[in-house]
């Protein structure tokens, strides 16, 4: 956020480099954790939390800079808050840690691409193109939220019916 919001006239390349590096290290970390079975319950909680913080920080920076529309940022942040609350609820009620699925990974990848493009190209992208990219990203994000909801909350309903 520091590199993005500084007012010294420097391009956003450092902010973009940090954003991309964070995304790449997240992917590498996930790959290594699965490959070498370095998976822990704490990691299952902290890794998505760090991802959500990074994504929300990027959204806030782009929103402050008027590079993305508020209709994109607010629902995305709301979705992240809902995912956090829902994940905590499921963890408490069912002793299950919510993990990512393919829908969430696709939505996250597209989000990173859109945010990276907006950071890299800034005002070079016309507002219509930014709105279309943001709309697609938001649609994928909402789809992922529904997939998570039906995956984890439908199991809760089924479990109740079995009792």
mmCIF file of N, CA and C in Angstrom, residues 21-160:
data_model
loop_
_atom_site.group_PDB
_atom_site.id
_atom_site.type_symbol
_atom_site.label_atom_id
_atom_site.label_comp_id
_atom_site.label_asym_id
_atom_site.label_seq_id
_atom_site.Cartn_x
_atom_site.Cartn_y
_atom_site.Cartn_z
ATOM 1 N N UNK A 21 4.732 -10.536 -6.855
ATOM 2 C CA UNK A 21 5.583 -11.395 -6.035
ATOM 3 C C UNK A 21 4.756 -12.090 -4.943
ATOM 4 N N UNK A 22 3.845 -11.361 -4.335
ATOM 5 C CA UNK A 22 2.977 -11.958 -3.310
ATOM 6 C C UNK A 22 2.120 -13.068 -3.917
ATOM 7 N N UNK A 23 1.582 -12.826 -5.107
ATOM 8 C CA UNK A 23 0.768 -13.846 -5.768
ATOM 9 C C UNK A 23 1.583 -15.071 -6.145
ATOM 10 N N UNK A 24 2.785 -14.852 -6.689
ATOM 11 C CA UNK A 24 3.644 -15.967 -7.102
ATOM 12 C C UNK A 24 4.094 -16.774 -5.882
ATOM 13 N N UNK A 25 4.516 -16.098 -4.822
ATOM 14 C CA UNK A 25 4.960 -16.833 -3.633
ATOM 15 C C UNK A 25 3.797 -17.592 -2.993
ATOM 16 N N UNK A 26 2.584 -17.073 -3.108
ATOM 17 C CA UNK A 26 1.421 -17.786 -2.586
ATOM 18 C C UNK A 26 1.212 -19.090 -3.353
ATOM 19 N N UNK A 27 1.331 -19.023 -4.669
ATOM 20 C CA UNK A 27 1.174 -20.225 -5.496
ATOM 21 C C UNK A 27 2.287 -21.229 -5.188
ATOM 22 N N UNK A 28 3.520 -20.758 -5.107
ATOM 23 C CA UNK A 28 4.656 -21.640 -4.822
ATOM 24 C C UNK A 28 4.492 -22.257 -3.433
ATOM 25 N N UNK A 29 4.106 -21.452 -2.464
ATOM 26 C CA UNK A 29 3.894 -21.941 -1.101
ATOM 27 C C UNK A 29 2.834 -23.050 -1.078
ATOM 28 N N UNK A 30 1.731 -22.828 -1.764
ATOM 29 C CA UNK A 30 0.672 -23.831 -1.825
ATOM 30 C C UNK A 30 1.139 -25.114 -2.499
ATOM 31 N N UNK A 31 1.867 -24.964 -3.585
ATOM 32 C CA UNK A 31 2.390 -26.123 -4.308
ATOM 33 C C UNK A 31 3.332 -26.938 -3.417
ATOM 34 N N UNK A 32 4.281 -26.256 -2.774
ATOM 35 C CA UNK A 32 5.243 -26.958 -1.924
ATOM 36 C C UNK A 32 4.562 -27.608 -0.720
ATOM 37 N N UNK A 33 3.596 -26.919 -0.156
ATOM 38 C CA UNK A 33 2.878 -27.469 1.006
ATOM 39 C C UNK A 33 2.163 -28.756 0.635
ATOM 40 N N UNK A 34 1.539 -28.776 -0.540
ATOM 41 C CA UNK A 34 0.843 -29.995 -0.967
ATOM 42 C C UNK A 34 1.834 -31.094 -1.375
ATOM 43 N N UNK A 35 2.871 -30.717 -2.095
ATOM 44 C CA UNK A 35 3.829 -31.714 -2.593
ATOM 45 C C UNK A 35 4.562 -32.420 -1.454
ATOM 46 N N UNK A 36 4.973 -31.654 -0.446
ATOM 47 C CA UNK A 36 5.764 -32.229 0.640
ATOM 48 C C UNK A 36 4.953 -32.438 1.919
ATOM 49 N N UNK A 37 3.638 -32.305 1.809
ATOM 50 C CA UNK A 37 2.735 -32.494 2.942
ATOM 51 C C UNK A 37 3.107 -31.594 4.125
ATOM 52 N N UNK A 38 3.412 -30.339 3.810
ATOM 53 C CA UNK A 38 3.728 -29.352 4.839
ATOM 54 C C UNK A 38 2.464 -28.597 5.236
ATOM 55 N N UNK A 39 1.349 -29.262 5.224
ATOM 56 C CA UNK A 39 0.057 -28.636 5.469
ATOM 57 C C UNK A 39 -0.247 -28.704 6.964
ATOM 58 N N UNK A 40 -0.667 -27.569 7.499
ATOM 59 C CA UNK A 40 -1.067 -27.531 8.906
ATOM 60 C C UNK A 40 -2.403 -26.796 9.011
ATOM 61 N N UNK A 41 -3.097 -27.045 10.108
ATOM 62 C CA UNK A 41 -4.361 -26.340 10.323
ATOM 63 C C UNK A 41 -4.127 -24.834 10.422
ATOM 64 N N UNK A 42 -3.025 -24.428 11.059
ATOM 65 C CA UNK A 42 -2.720 -23.003 11.161
ATOM 66 C C UNK A 42 -2.475 -22.407 9.774
ATOM 67 N N UNK A 43 -1.759 -23.130 8.929
ATOM 68 C CA UNK A 43 -1.514 -22.670 7.564
ATOM 69 C C UNK A 43 -2.792 -22.563 6.757
ATOM 70 N N UNK A 44 -3.724 -23.495 6.985
ATOM 71 C CA UNK A 44 -5.009 -23.456 6.290
ATOM 72 C C UNK A 44 -5.814 -22.222 6.667
ATOM 73 N N UNK A 45 -5.521 -21.654 7.824
ATOM 74 C CA UNK A 45 -6.215 -20.446 8.271
ATOM 75 C C UNK A 45 -5.442 -19.191 7.845
ATOM 76 N N UNK A 46 -4.140 -19.181 8.108
ATOM 77 C CA UNK A 46 -3.341 -17.970 7.865
ATOM 78 C C UNK A 46 -3.143 -17.668 6.381
ATOM 79 N N UNK A 47 -2.960 -18.699 5.554
ATOM 80 C CA UNK A 47 -2.717 -18.465 4.130
ATOM 81 C C UNK A 47 -3.895 -17.746 3.463
ATOM 82 N N UNK A 48 -5.129 -18.241 3.608
ATOM 83 C CA UNK A 48 -6.245 -17.510 2.993
ATOM 84 C C UNK A 48 -6.457 -16.130 3.619
ATOM 85 N N UNK A 49 -6.168 -16.007 4.911
ATOM 86 C CA UNK A 49 -6.311 -14.705 5.557
ATOM 87 C C UNK A 49 -5.326 -13.699 4.959
ATOM 88 N N UNK A 50 -4.090 -14.135 4.737
ATOM 89 C CA UNK A 50 -3.091 -13.263 4.103
ATOM 90 C C UNK A 50 -3.522 -12.895 2.683
ATOM 91 N N UNK A 51 -4.066 -13.875 1.950
ATOM 92 C CA UNK A 51 -4.553 -13.611 0.590
ATOM 93 C C UNK A 51 -5.657 -12.555 0.608
ATOM 94 N N UNK A 52 -6.606 -12.703 1.526
ATOM 95 C CA UNK A 52 -7.732 -11.769 1.612
ATOM 96 C C UNK A 52 -7.242 -10.365 1.963
ATOM 97 N N UNK A 53 -6.262 -10.288 2.870
ATOM 98 C CA UNK A 53 -5.715 -8.981 3.248
ATOM 99 C C UNK A 53 -5.014 -8.324 2.066
ATOM 100 N N UNK A 54 -4.261 -9.118 1.301
ATOM 101 C CA UNK A 54 -3.557 -8.578 0.137
ATOM 102 C C UNK A 54 -4.554 -8.105 -0.919
ATOM 103 N N UNK A 55 -5.569 -8.901 -1.182
ATOM 104 C CA UNK A 55 -6.571 -8.534 -2.176
ATOM 105 C C UNK A 55 -7.336 -7.284 -1.751
ATOM 106 N N UNK A 56 -7.731 -7.226 -0.501
ATOM 107 C CA UNK A 56 -8.475 -6.056 -0.024
ATOM 108 C C UNK A 56 -7.596 -4.807 -0.022
ATOM 109 N N UNK A 57 -6.332 -4.956 0.326
ATOM 110 C CA UNK A 57 -5.412 -3.810 0.284
ATOM 111 C C UNK A 57 -5.277 -3.287 -1.141
ATOM 112 N N UNK A 58 -5.154 -4.189 -2.109
ATOM 113 C CA UNK A 58 -5.063 -3.773 -3.515
ATOM 114 C C UNK A 58 -6.346 -3.060 -3.942
ATOM 115 N N UNK A 59 -7.481 -3.608 -3.553
ATOM 116 C CA UNK A 59 -8.766 -2.975 -3.906
ATOM 117 C C UNK A 59 -8.879 -1.576 -3.308
ATOM 118 N N UNK A 60 -8.493 -1.437 -2.058
ATOM 119 C CA UNK A 60 -8.575 -0.129 -1.401
ATOM 120 C C UNK A 60 -7.681 0.880 -2.113
ATOM 121 N N UNK A 61 -6.470 0.467 -2.465
ATOM 122 C CA UNK A 61 -5.550 1.370 -3.181
ATOM 123 C C UNK A 61 -6.133 1.794 -4.527
ATOM 124 N N UNK A 62 -6.644 0.831 -5.276
ATOM 125 C CA UNK A 62 -7.200 1.145 -6.598
ATOM 126 C C UNK A 62 -8.468 1.983 -6.487
ATOM 127 N N UNK A 63 -9.233 1.755 -5.450
ATOM 128 C CA UNK A 63 -10.448 2.536 -5.223
ATOM 129 C C UNK A 63 -10.100 3.979 -4.865
ATOM 130 N N UNK A 64 -9.141 4.152 -3.987
ATOM 131 C CA UNK A 64 -8.689 5.498 -3.607
ATOM 132 C C UNK A 64 -8.180 6.252 -4.832
ATOM 133 N N UNK A 65 -7.518 5.539 -5.734
ATOM 134 C CA UNK A 65 -6.952 6.147 -6.936
ATOM 135 C C UNK A 65 -7.948 6.258 -8.084
ATOM 136 N N UNK A 66 -9.188 5.897 -7.855
ATOM 137 C CA UNK A 66 -10.244 5.936 -8.872
ATOM 138 C C UNK A 66 -9.918 5.096 -10.104
ATOM 139 N N UNK A 67 -9.224 4.000 -9.902
ATOM 140 C CA UNK A 67 -8.896 3.120 -11.023
ATOM 141 C C UNK A 67 -9.873 1.960 -11.161
ATOM 142 N N UNK A 68 -10.657 1.713 -10.132
ATOM 143 C CA UNK A 68 -11.704 0.701 -10.205
ATOM 144 C C UNK A 68 -12.988 1.307 -9.659
ATOM 145 N N UNK A 69 -14.119 0.800 -10.115
ATOM 146 C CA UNK A 69 -15.392 1.336 -9.620
ATOM 147 C C UNK A 69 -15.740 0.775 -8.241
ATOM 148 N N UNK A 70 -16.477 1.547 -7.485
ATOM 149 C CA UNK A 70 -16.880 1.129 -6.141
ATOM 150 C C UNK A 70 -17.792 -0.097 -6.193
ATOM 151 N N UNK A 71 -18.560 -0.224 -7.281
ATOM 152 C CA UNK A 71 -19.458 -1.378 -7.391
ATOM 153 C C UNK A 71 -18.687 -2.683 -7.503
ATOM 154 N N UNK A 72 -17.417 -2.610 -7.827
ATOM 155 C CA UNK A 72 -16.570 -3.798 -7.867
ATOM 156 C C UNK A 72 -15.921 -4.033 -6.506
ATOM 157 N N UNK A 73 -15.381 -2.990 -5.918
ATOM 158 C CA UNK A 73 -14.615 -3.138 -4.683
ATOM 159 C C UNK A 73 -15.482 -3.550 -3.494
ATOM 160 N N UNK A 74 -16.599 -2.888 -3.299
ATOM 161 C CA UNK A 74 -17.401 -3.170 -2.114
ATOM 162 C C UNK A 74 -17.972 -4.586 -2.079
ATOM 163 N N UNK A 75 -18.577 -5.077 -3.150
ATOM 164 C CA UNK A 75 -19.050 -6.466 -3.086
ATOM 165 C C UNK A 75 -17.917 -7.470 -2.888
ATOM 166 N N UNK A 76 -16.764 -7.180 -3.476
ATOM 167 C CA UNK A 76 -15.636 -8.090 -3.318
ATOM 168 C C UNK A 76 -15.197 -8.129 -1.856
ATOM 169 N N UNK A 77 -15.068 -6.956 -1.240
ATOM 170 C CA UNK A 77 -14.669 -6.900 0.166
ATOM 171 C C UNK A 77 -15.735 -7.561 1.036
ATOM 172 N N UNK A 78 -17.015 -7.322 0.726
ATOM 173 C CA UNK A 78 -18.107 -7.959 1.461
ATOM 174 C C UNK A 78 -18.018 -9.484 1.331
ATOM 175 N N UNK A 79 -17.743 -9.971 0.143
ATOM 176 C CA UNK A 79 -17.593 -11.412 -0.075
ATOM 177 C C UNK A 79 -16.467 -11.972 0.777
ATOM 178 N N UNK A 80 -15.359 -11.263 0.858
ATOM 179 C CA UNK A 80 -14.234 -11.729 1.662
ATOM 180 C C UNK A 80 -14.604 -11.773 3.144
ATOM 181 N N UNK A 81 -15.336 -10.778 3.606
ATOM 182 C CA UNK A 81 -15.784 -10.768 5.001
ATOM 183 C C UNK A 81 -16.742 -11.930 5.248
ATOM 184 N N UNK A 82 -17.678 -12.161 4.311
ATOM 185 C CA UNK A 82 -18.611 -13.286 4.446
ATOM 186 C C UNK A 82 -17.876 -14.618 4.459
ATOM 187 N N UNK A 83 -16.871 -14.754 3.610
ATOM 188 C CA UNK A 83 -16.090 -15.992 3.576
ATOM 189 C C UNK A 83 -15.358 -16.197 4.905
ATOM 190 N N UNK A 84 -14.839 -15.127 5.470
ATOM 191 C CA UNK A 84 -14.133 -15.229 6.743
ATOM 192 C C UNK A 84 -15.095 -15.636 7.858
ATOM 193 N N UNK A 85 -16.235 -14.960 7.931
ATOM 194 C CA UNK A 85 -17.230 -15.283 8.961
ATOM 195 C C UNK A 85 -17.768 -16.698 8.757
ATOM 196 N N UNK A 86 -18.104 -17.038 7.515
ATOM 197 C CA UNK A 86 -18.603 -18.382 7.223
ATOM 198 C C UNK A 86 -17.584 -19.450 7.555
ATOM 199 N N UNK A 87 -16.336 -19.202 7.217
ATOM 200 C CA UNK A 87 -15.279 -20.161 7.517
ATOM 201 C C UNK A 87 -15.098 -20.367 9.011
ATOM 202 N N UNK A 88 -15.161 -19.271 9.764
ATOM 203 C CA UNK A 88 -15.064 -19.384 11.224
ATOM 204 C C UNK A 88 -16.254 -20.134 11.804
ATOM 205 N N UNK A 89 -17.446 -19.860 11.262
ATOM 206 C CA UNK A 89 -18.662 -20.545 11.723
ATOM 207 C C UNK A 89 -18.557 -22.048 11.476
ATOM 208 N N UNK A 90 -18.152 -22.423 10.279
ATOM 209 C CA UNK A 90 -18.034 -23.844 9.930
ATOM 210 C C UNK A 90 -16.956 -24.514 10.778
ATOM 211 N N UNK A 91 -15.869 -23.798 11.006
ATOM 212 C CA UNK A 91 -14.798 -24.355 11.821
ATOM 213 C C UNK A 91 -15.291 -24.601 13.251
ATOM 214 N N UNK A 92 -16.054 -23.660 13.780
ATOM 215 C CA UNK A 92 -16.570 -23.795 15.154
ATOM 216 C C UNK A 92 -17.644 -24.870 15.243
ATOM 217 N N UNK A 93 -18.596 -24.865 14.323
ATOM 218 C CA UNK A 93 -19.739 -25.772 14.382
ATOM 219 C C UNK A 93 -19.408 -27.201 13.969
ATOM 220 N N UNK A 94 -18.531 -27.354 12.978
ATOM 221 C CA UNK A 94 -18.286 -28.689 12.420
ATOM 222 C C UNK A 94 -16.845 -29.144 12.565
ATOM 223 N N UNK A 95 -15.997 -28.271 13.115
ATOM 224 C CA UNK A 95 -14.583 -28.576 13.276
ATOM 225 C C UNK A 95 -13.943 -28.922 11.924
ATOM 226 N N UNK A 96 -14.359 -28.166 10.895
ATOM 227 C CA UNK A 96 -13.837 -28.337 9.541
ATOM 228 C C UNK A 96 -13.244 -27.006 9.097
ATOM 229 N N UNK A 97 -12.070 -27.052 8.517
ATOM 230 C CA UNK A 97 -11.451 -25.840 7.991
ATOM 231 C C UNK A 97 -11.783 -25.754 6.507
ATOM 232 N N UNK A 98 -12.374 -24.635 6.122
ATOM 233 C CA UNK A 98 -12.764 -24.417 4.725
ATOM 234 C C UNK A 98 -11.499 -24.229 3.892
ATOM 235 N N UNK A 99 -11.393 -24.992 2.838
ATOM 236 C CA UNK A 99 -10.227 -24.885 1.952
ATOM 237 C C UNK A 99 -10.686 -24.450 0.566
ATOM 238 N N UNK A 100 -9.740 -23.973 -0.208
ATOM 239 C CA UNK A 100 -10.074 -23.467 -1.529
ATOM 240 C C UNK A 100 -10.500 -24.603 -2.452
ATOM 241 N N UNK A 101 -11.283 -24.209 -3.457
ATOM 242 C CA UNK A 101 -11.691 -25.173 -4.483
ATOM 243 C C UNK A 101 -11.396 -24.550 -5.847
ATOM 244 N N UNK A 102 -11.686 -25.278 -6.889
ATOM 245 C CA UNK A 102 -11.325 -24.813 -8.236
ATOM 246 C C UNK A 102 -12.028 -23.503 -8.598
ATOM 247 N N UNK A 103 -13.285 -23.336 -8.184
ATOM 248 C CA UNK A 103 -14.005 -22.091 -8.485
ATOM 249 C C UNK A 103 -13.316 -20.903 -7.814
ATOM 250 N N UNK A 104 -12.914 -21.082 -6.580
ATOM 251 C CA UNK A 104 -12.214 -20.012 -5.865
ATOM 252 C C UNK A 104 -10.864 -19.704 -6.482
ATOM 253 N N UNK A 105 -10.169 -20.742 -6.932
ATOM 254 C CA UNK A 105 -8.853 -20.531 -7.545
ATOM 255 C C UNK A 105 -8.971 -19.803 -8.886
ATOM 256 N N UNK A 106 -9.980 -20.154 -9.672
ATOM 257 C CA UNK A 106 -10.194 -19.467 -10.953
ATOM 258 C C UNK A 106 -10.554 -18.003 -10.704
ATOM 259 N N UNK A 107 -11.455 -17.765 -9.756
ATOM 260 C CA UNK A 107 -11.850 -16.388 -9.434
ATOM 261 C C UNK A 107 -10.656 -15.586 -8.930
ATOM 262 N N UNK A 108 -9.835 -16.195 -8.085
ATOM 263 C CA UNK A 108 -8.663 -15.498 -7.551
ATOM 264 C C UNK A 108 -7.647 -15.195 -8.648
ATOM 265 N N UNK A 109 -7.418 -16.161 -9.526
ATOM 266 C CA UNK A 109 -6.483 -15.941 -10.638
ATOM 267 C C UNK A 109 -6.952 -14.784 -11.522
ATOM 268 N N UNK A 110 -8.229 -14.804 -11.880
ATOM 269 C CA UNK A 110 -8.736 -13.727 -12.733
ATOM 270 C C UNK A 110 -8.678 -12.390 -11.998
ATOM 271 N N UNK A 111 -8.976 -12.393 -10.696
ATOM 272 C CA UNK A 111 -8.873 -11.175 -9.896
ATOM 273 C C UNK A 111 -7.446 -10.622 -9.960
ATOM 274 N N UNK A 112 -6.451 -11.498 -9.742
ATOM 275 C CA UNK A 112 -5.060 -11.042 -9.775
ATOM 276 C C UNK A 112 -4.688 -10.491 -11.150
ATOM 277 N N UNK A 113 -5.162 -11.125 -12.200
ATOM 278 C CA UNK A 113 -4.878 -10.634 -13.556
ATOM 279 C C UNK A 113 -5.501 -9.253 -13.759
ATOM 280 N N UNK A 114 -6.756 -9.098 -13.372
ATOM 281 C CA UNK A 114 -7.444 -7.810 -13.550
ATOM 282 C C UNK A 114 -6.756 -6.725 -12.740
ATOM 283 N N UNK A 115 -6.488 -6.994 -11.483
ATOM 284 C CA UNK A 115 -5.850 -5.988 -10.626
ATOM 285 C C UNK A 115 -4.456 -5.658 -11.164
ATOM 286 N N UNK A 116 -3.720 -6.671 -11.588
ATOM 287 C CA UNK A 116 -2.394 -6.434 -12.167
ATOM 288 C C UNK A 116 -2.465 -5.573 -13.414
ATOM 289 N N UNK A 117 -3.418 -5.857 -14.298
ATOM 290 C CA UNK A 117 -3.581 -5.044 -15.511
ATOM 291 C C UNK A 117 -3.936 -3.602 -15.178
ATOM 292 N N UNK A 118 -4.823 -3.434 -14.227
ATOM 293 C CA UNK A 118 -5.229 -2.070 -13.843
ATOM 294 C C UNK A 118 -4.048 -1.331 -13.217
ATOM 295 N N UNK A 119 -3.258 -2.030 -12.397
ATOM 296 C CA UNK A 119 -2.082 -1.385 -11.807
ATOM 297 C C UNK A 119 -1.056 -1.049 -12.872
ATOM 298 N N UNK A 120 -0.837 -1.964 -13.815
ATOM 299 C CA UNK A 120 0.173 -1.768 -14.852
ATOM 300 C C UNK A 120 -0.239 -0.691 -15.848
ATOM 301 N N UNK A 121 -1.480 -0.759 -16.285
ATOM 302 C CA UNK A 121 -1.927 0.136 -17.350
ATOM 303 C C UNK A 121 -2.668 1.373 -16.848
ATOM 304 N N UNK A 122 -3.098 1.339 -15.584
ATOM 305 C CA UNK A 122 -3.744 2.493 -14.976
ATOM 306 C C UNK A 122 -4.799 3.114 -15.860
ATOM 307 N N UNK A 123 -4.633 4.388 -16.129
ATOM 308 C CA UNK A 123 -5.614 5.130 -16.926
ATOM 309 C C UNK A 123 -5.488 4.891 -18.425
ATOM 310 N N UNK A 124 -4.506 4.082 -18.836
ATOM 311 C CA UNK A 124 -4.395 3.754 -20.253
ATOM 312 C C UNK A 124 -5.606 2.921 -20.677
ATOM 313 N N UNK A 125 -6.038 2.032 -19.771
ATOM 314 C CA UNK A 125 -7.261 1.264 -20.039
ATOM 315 C C UNK A 125 -8.453 2.214 -19.931
ATOM 316 N N UNK A 126 -9.306 2.206 -20.927
ATOM 317 C CA UNK A 126 -10.483 3.069 -20.820
ATOM 318 C C UNK A 126 -11.429 2.489 -19.772
ATOM 319 N N UNK A 127 -12.317 3.319 -19.260
ATOM 320 C CA UNK A 127 -13.198 2.900 -18.172
ATOM 321 C C UNK A 127 -14.113 1.751 -18.582
ATOM 322 N N UNK A 128 -14.518 1.691 -19.844
ATOM 323 C CA UNK A 128 -15.369 0.583 -20.294
ATOM 324 C C UNK A 128 -14.638 -0.749 -20.190
ATOM 325 N N UNK A 129 -13.390 -0.773 -20.605
ATOM 326 C CA UNK A 129 -12.602 -2.005 -20.525
ATOM 327 C C UNK A 129 -12.391 -2.400 -19.072
ATOM 328 N N UNK A 130 -12.049 -1.422 -18.221
ATOM 329 C CA UNK A 130 -11.881 -1.713 -16.792
ATOM 330 C C UNK A 130 -13.177 -2.250 -16.204
ATOM 331 N N UNK A 131 -14.318 -1.638 -16.581
ATOM 332 C CA UNK A 131 -15.614 -2.084 -16.054
ATOM 333 C C UNK A 131 -15.944 -3.505 -16.498
ATOM 334 N N UNK A 132 -15.636 -3.838 -17.750
ATOM 335 C CA UNK A 132 -15.899 -5.194 -18.247
ATOM 336 C C UNK A 132 -15.028 -6.199 -17.491
ATOM 337 N N UNK A 133 -13.740 -5.908 -17.351
ATOM 338 C CA UNK A 133 -12.846 -6.807 -16.612
ATOM 339 C C UNK A 133 -13.289 -6.957 -15.160
ATOM 340 N N UNK A 134 -13.644 -5.843 -14.535
ATOM 341 C CA UNK A 134 -14.109 -5.891 -13.145
ATOM 342 C C UNK A 134 -15.418 -6.676 -13.045
ATOM 343 N N UNK A 135 -16.300 -6.509 -14.015
ATOM 344 C CA UNK A 135 -17.575 -7.226 -14.010
ATOM 345 C C UNK A 135 -17.377 -8.724 -14.120
ATOM 346 N N UNK A 136 -16.477 -9.142 -15.012
ATOM 347 C CA UNK A 136 -16.196 -10.572 -15.152
ATOM 348 C C UNK A 136 -15.586 -11.114 -13.858
ATOM 349 N N UNK A 137 -14.639 -10.373 -13.300
ATOM 350 C CA UNK A 137 -14.005 -10.802 -12.058
ATOM 351 C C UNK A 137 -15.019 -10.893 -10.927
ATOM 352 N N UNK A 138 -15.900 -9.915 -10.834
ATOM 353 C CA UNK A 138 -16.926 -9.943 -9.790
ATOM 354 C C UNK A 138 -17.873 -11.124 -9.999
ATOM 355 N N UNK A 139 -18.242 -11.390 -11.238
ATOM 356 C CA UNK A 139 -19.104 -12.535 -11.533
ATOM 357 C C UNK A 139 -18.467 -13.846 -11.105
ATOM 358 N N UNK A 140 -17.186 -14.022 -11.411
ATOM 359 C CA UNK A 140 -16.471 -15.229 -11.000
ATOM 360 C C UNK A 140 -16.376 -15.319 -9.477
ATOM 361 N N UNK A 141 -16.195 -14.182 -8.845
ATOM 362 C CA UNK A 141 -16.108 -14.146 -7.390
ATOM 363 C C UNK A 141 -17.428 -14.548 -6.742
ATOM 364 N N UNK A 142 -18.530 -14.035 -7.271
ATOM 365 C CA UNK A 142 -19.851 -14.391 -6.749
ATOM 366 C C UNK A 142 -20.118 -15.875 -6.986
ATOM 367 N N UNK A 143 -19.737 -16.365 -8.167
ATOM 368 C CA UNK A 143 -19.895 -17.785 -8.456
ATOM 369 C C UNK A 143 -19.129 -18.624 -7.436
ATOM 370 N N UNK A 144 -17.898 -18.234 -7.140
ATOM 371 C CA UNK A 144 -17.089 -18.965 -6.166
ATOM 372 C C UNK A 144 -17.735 -18.931 -4.784
ATOM 373 N N UNK A 145 -18.313 -17.789 -4.418
ATOM 374 C CA UNK A 145 -18.995 -17.683 -3.120
ATOM 375 C C UNK A 145 -20.148 -18.680 -3.044
ATOM 376 N N UNK A 146 -20.936 -18.781 -4.107
ATOM 377 C CA UNK A 146 -22.043 -19.739 -4.125
ATOM 378 C C UNK A 146 -21.538 -21.179 -4.064
ATOM 379 N N UNK A 147 -20.457 -21.465 -4.766
ATOM 380 C CA UNK A 147 -19.898 -22.820 -4.723
ATOM 381 C C UNK A 147 -19.467 -23.160 -3.297
ATOM 382 N N UNK A 148 -18.764 -22.228 -2.640
ATOM 383 C CA UNK A 148 -18.364 -22.463 -1.256
ATOM 384 C C UNK A 148 -19.593 -22.652 -0.370
ATOM 385 N N UNK A 149 -20.581 -21.797 -0.550
ATOM 386 C CA UNK A 149 -21.783 -21.862 0.277
ATOM 387 C C UNK A 149 -22.461 -23.224 0.136
ATOM 388 N N UNK A 150 -22.696 -23.643 -1.094
ATOM 389 C CA UNK A 150 -23.389 -24.913 -1.303
ATOM 390 C C UNK A 150 -22.524 -26.105 -0.900
ATOM 391 N N UNK A 151 -21.221 -25.987 -1.061
ATOM 392 C CA UNK A 151 -20.339 -27.079 -0.673
ATOM 393 C C UNK A 151 -20.338 -27.277 0.837
ATOM 394 N N UNK A 152 -20.215 -26.196 1.583
ATOM 395 C CA UNK A 152 -20.037 -26.326 3.027
ATOM 396 C C UNK A 152 -21.345 -26.268 3.809
ATOM 397 N N UNK A 153 -22.288 -25.450 3.375
ATOM 398 C CA UNK A 153 -23.526 -25.354 4.131
ATOM 399 C C UNK A 153 -24.505 -26.456 3.754
ATOM 400 N N UNK A 154 -24.445 -26.987 2.547
ATOM 401 C CA UNK A 154 -25.328 -28.102 2.210
ATOM 402 C C UNK A 154 -24.913 -29.345 2.987
ATOM 403 N N UNK A 155 -23.629 -29.509 3.259
ATOM 404 C CA UNK A 155 -23.175 -30.625 4.088
ATOM 405 C C UNK A 155 -23.717 -30.487 5.498
ATOM 406 N N UNK A 156 -23.788 -29.266 5.992
ATOM 407 C CA UNK A 156 -24.339 -29.037 7.319
ATOM 408 C C UNK A 156 -25.795 -29.466 7.352
ATOM 409 N N UNK A 157 -26.558 -29.132 6.329
ATOM 410 C CA UNK A 157 -27.968 -29.512 6.264
ATOM 411 C C UNK A 157 -28.110 -31.028 6.180
ATOM 412 N N UNK A 158 -27.300 -31.675 5.352
ATOM 413 C CA UNK A 158 -27.338 -33.129 5.220
ATOM 414 C C UNK A 158 -27.005 -33.804 6.542
ATOM 415 N N UNK A 159 -26.023 -33.258 7.234
ATOM 416 C CA UNK A 159 -25.643 -33.835 8.531
ATOM 417 C C UNK A 159 -26.796 -33.723 9.528
ATOM 418 N N UNK A 160 -27.492 -32.616 9.517
ATOM 419 C CA UNK A 160 -28.626 -32.437 10.412
ATOM 420 C C UNK A 160 -29.734 -33.429 10.087
#
